[in-house]
Amino acid sequence: MAEVSEVLMSVLSTIRVPRPGDRVHKDECALSFSSPESEGGLYVCMNSFLGFGSQYVDRHHTRSGQRAYLHISRTRKAPIDETYIMTIDTPPPLSISGIEGGFNVEQEQYEEEVKVVLFPDRQEVASDDLATMPDLVRERVSLAMAGLMSADSVSHALQVQQWDGEVRAESRHAVELKQLDNGTKIPPSGWRCEVCDLQENLWMNLSDGRVFCGRRYFDGSGGNNHALLHFQQSGHPLAVKLGTITPDGADVYSYDEDDMVLDPKLPEHLSHFGIDMMTMEKTEHTMTELEIAVNQRVGEWEVIQESGATLRPLSGPGLTGMKNLGNSCYLNSVMQVLFTVPDFQSKSVTVYHFYLLVCVPDSTAKLGYGLLSGEYSKPAPDPGEGSEPSSEPRGDQVGIAARMFKALVGRGHPEFSTNRQQDAQEFLLHFINMVERNCRSGVNPSEAFRFLVEERIVCQQSQKAKYTQRVDYILQLPVPMDQATNTEELQEAERRREEADSSGAPPPAPVRACIPFTACMAALSEPETLTDFWSSAAQAKTTATKTTRFASFPDHMVIQVKKFTFGQDWVPKKLDVSIDVPDTLDLTALRGTGQQPGEELLPEVAPPPLMTPDVEVKGILGSHGNEEDDSLYSPLLSPVLDDSTVSQLCEMGFPLEACRKAVYYTGNTGIDAAMNWVMGHMDDPDFSAPMVLPGTSSAPGTTPTESVSEEHLATIVSMGFSRDQATRALRATSNVLERAVDWIFSHLDDLESMEVSEGGRSAAESEGSREPPPGPKVRDGPGKYELFAFISHMGTSTMCGHYVCHIKKDQQWVIFNDQKVCASEKPPKDLGYLYFYRRVTE
């Protein structure tokens, strides 16, 4: 032990005690998905606080020179006899309701062993061994061990930051709520609506104690709106849902605030009407549970998840499940499909093996390797160990938890950084945009989806045309409901529903509209009429037609079925449709032809000139000015824009930057021309991004000299790059280390030729002018495709429900339902939301 004490003394300066704000990775390996529960446990560097699995810790030690690691290993506890549990007075495991199973305390399930391991000889030091060591060693190592174990892990901190499952605001009416002394006492059961005698979905008004039924749902279920009518007549705002009252709380709704709310005085308010909250039991579904039940009644859930069939579990390379981190099924489904595309496969594997050499974590490459290697494609342990095993295969896997990846792609995004359900199509575009930003000079896997769209606008007065091209990644397919092949059946179902509404009978089963895929393609390709089009040839408003075609065909085509729309009351809704999507697709007829022989083009509208200051600006310090002399100050050149037109567009609800671009690119020619521009560019990926003027590299107001993290700089410099190169990479990626490392290896050619001046700026940066960037790089080829994957959504809105994906592997359809991976028996291709096709080579 004396020898170990001497080693500890020699490395004492490298052992740090975690401080508030330090990121401690003690749940997951930085280079793989190993955890303390994995074989060999997890080694946490006691200097950088990065975690490493047993197969990578030697590599990190060799690369970094770090010798002290905290080794954490956990083994599953043996099952405890339930009769014994009932005899001891212990509180139940801590959990947060809202997701299946809640957040259970891991210490209730595992035995944990913690010790310090010194490399390269792997000498072990347990807590008890520290007692015989010098005071300085004992104190420093004990503090570091205790600090690491008590610190919140990165994954736990993310869960807390992202959790918003059932967070409700306190009602402004709750504290001062007036309750009538009308002698009303509510019995513990046997409730009925005072108007229609309904015995479920009942709400008691907290002001007068009267009981009425709740609102009617979209599918005809629920109540008859009598509680809402009572509020409209009485003005009493708060109501509690009977049957959800328990000692822990209840569902409280504020009709005035139109939302579920918290009532801090709920026990007192219930007691006023004779209800003892501490003795009540739950007999009704909460609103969250009811939303899930309503979604399931739509009929998609069982069909899409193939619930009625006994599915054969699959495992192996490319057949790895992903854990649901709380409404992360949209991310799981998208990434499973993307890592089926060869471009993303080769990129992730190449990058992953490089990062293994330098021991720098990369969340995207790690996720790709985890899904493709098959290393984590193992059956999950039976949750009922010791009980009789199930006769049917479950298909659940241990899978991988993409926590670090989710944190990376969601960082700074108002939606993807939360635990709320999201639109899979929006996430796909968000991820592609991230790839685009970080692969500008290197291999860019998103090129597999990139294509050019040709838009041809013909002025009907002058018959002159205008051609524009834009980049896109997803083909949005309209759903013409008037082309349904079962119109009579739909009309009969609507008639039966109206009869049920009037008679109070249960609503009939819903009928799904059947839309031919050919009708959807016809709606996509037919010309669109533009009214009030401002013609530069006629110098007046007229009518025009717009035709959209492909200027190029990508290697992989993504098709989004536009199922989500707005009703006449502007309430979002999902179209319940079945579309006979084909296995093979030929888009050749939709290729654009460009300007036709003899066709005249509309005159180009020149953009407005740039405004330069006529007089020197004084009293405002620029980035090069000082208090004595700010004559070097030169404000950014900004375009002269018609503020009134910009304001009119903003008042219509369009983003400010989009409005500014519309006015700029139509040459200040008025609201009509600007509106036409907005309508023609709403689908552009950068529609609401800050306006970047021609010849500039950043939007007004941004600065290329923002400070960078010294810690991130040191990490990149330790990999063999200069400080100036590291600074450039961090500035290009908003100070995100993982993105900066990816960026720097994607720009090696640029960096090798980079001449750095004494001031730390490259010659390329110092040039006054640059060649304009080349146009977007697109791949082109035949427009014939075959279906290889599709993502399906279950639920009434993109903000709720569940996503799964089906992927064709070796001529066999496979369903990926989070951690469950099985052979698909009846892939529901007619109910998909996103379809993925790959080019068929002749």
Coordinates of N, CA and C in Angstrom, one line a residue, residues 608 641 645-646 649 654-671 673-679 681 687 691:
P608 N -32.4 46.8 -54.8 CA -32.1 48.2 -54.5 C -30.6 48.4 -54.2
L641 N -34.6 49.6 -47.4 CA -35.9 48.8 -47.5 C -37.1 49.7 -47.1
T645 N -43.7 48.4 -46.2 CA -44.0 47.1 -46.8 C -43.5 46.0 -45.8
V646 N -42.3 46.2 -45.2 CA -41.9 45.2 -44.2 C -42.9 45.0 -43.1
L649 N -46.1 43.1 -44.1 CA -45.8 41.6 -44.2 C -45.7 41.0 -42.8
F654 N -45.7 36.8 -40.9 CA -44.5 36.3 -41.5 C -43.3 36.7 -40.7
P655 N -42.2 35.9 -40.6 CA -41.0 36.3 -39.9 C -40.4 37.5 -40.4
L656 N -39.8 38.3 -39.5 CA -39.2 39.6 -39.9 C -38.1 39.5 -41.0
E657 N -37.2 38.5 -40.8 CA -36.1 38.4 -41.7 C -36.6 37.9 -43.1
A658 N -37.7 37.1 -43.1 CA -38.3 36.7 -44.4 C -38.9 38.0 -45.1
C659 N -39.5 38.8 -44.3 CA -40.1 40.0 -44.9 C -39.1 41.0 -45.4
R660 N -38.0 41.1 -44.7 CA -36.9 42.0 -45.2 C -36.3 41.4 -46.5
K661 N -36.2 40.1 -46.6 CA -35.7 39.5 -47.9 C -36.7 39.7 -49.0
A662 N -37.9 39.6 -48.7 CA -39.0 39.7 -49.7 C -38.9 41.1 -50.3
V663 N -38.8 42.1 -49.5 CA -38.8 43.5 -50.0 C -37.5 43.8 -50.7
Y664 N -36.4 43.2 -50.2 CA -35.1 43.4 -50.9 C -35.0 42.8 -52.3
Y665 N -35.4 41.6 -52.4 CA -35.3 40.9 -53.6 C -36.4 41.2 -54.7
T666 N -37.4 42.0 -54.3 CA -38.4 42.5 -55.2 C -38.1 44.0 -55.5
G667 N -37.0 44.5 -55.0 CA -36.6 45.9 -55.4 C -37.5 47.0 -54.9
N668 N -38.1 46.8 -53.7 CA -39.0 47.8 -53.1 C -40.1 48.2 -54.1
T669 N -40.7 47.2 -54.8 CA -41.7 47.5 -55.8 C -43.1 47.3 -55.2
G670 N -43.3 47.2 -53.9 CA -44.6 47.2 -53.3 C -45.0 45.9 -52.7
I671 N -46.1 45.9 -51.9 CA -46.6 44.8 -51.1 C -46.9 43.6 -52.0
A673 N -45.7 42.5 -55.0 CA -44.5 41.8 -55.4 C -43.9 41.1 -54.2
A674 N -43.8 41.8 -53.1 CA -43.1 41.2 -51.9 C -43.9 40.0 -51.4
M675 N -45.3 40.1 -51.5 CA -46.1 39.0 -51.0 C -45.9 37.8 -52.0
N676 N -45.8 38.0 -53.3 CA -45.6 36.9 -54.2 C -44.3 36.2 -53.9
W677 N -43.3 37.0 -53.5 CA -42.0 36.4 -53.2 C -42.1 35.5 -52.0
V678 N -42.8 36.0 -50.9 CA -43.0 35.3 -49.7 C -43.7 33.9 -50.0
M679 N -44.8 34.0 -50.8 CA -45.5 32.8 -51.0 C -44.7 31.8 -51.9
H681 N -41.4 31.4 -51.6 CA -40.2 30.9 -50.9 C -40.5 30.4 -49.5
F687 N -35.8 30.3 -45.0 CA -36.9 31.3 -45.2 C -36.8 32.3 -44.1
M691 N -31.0 37.7 -43.0 CA -30.7 38.0 -44.4 C -29.2 38.2 -44.5

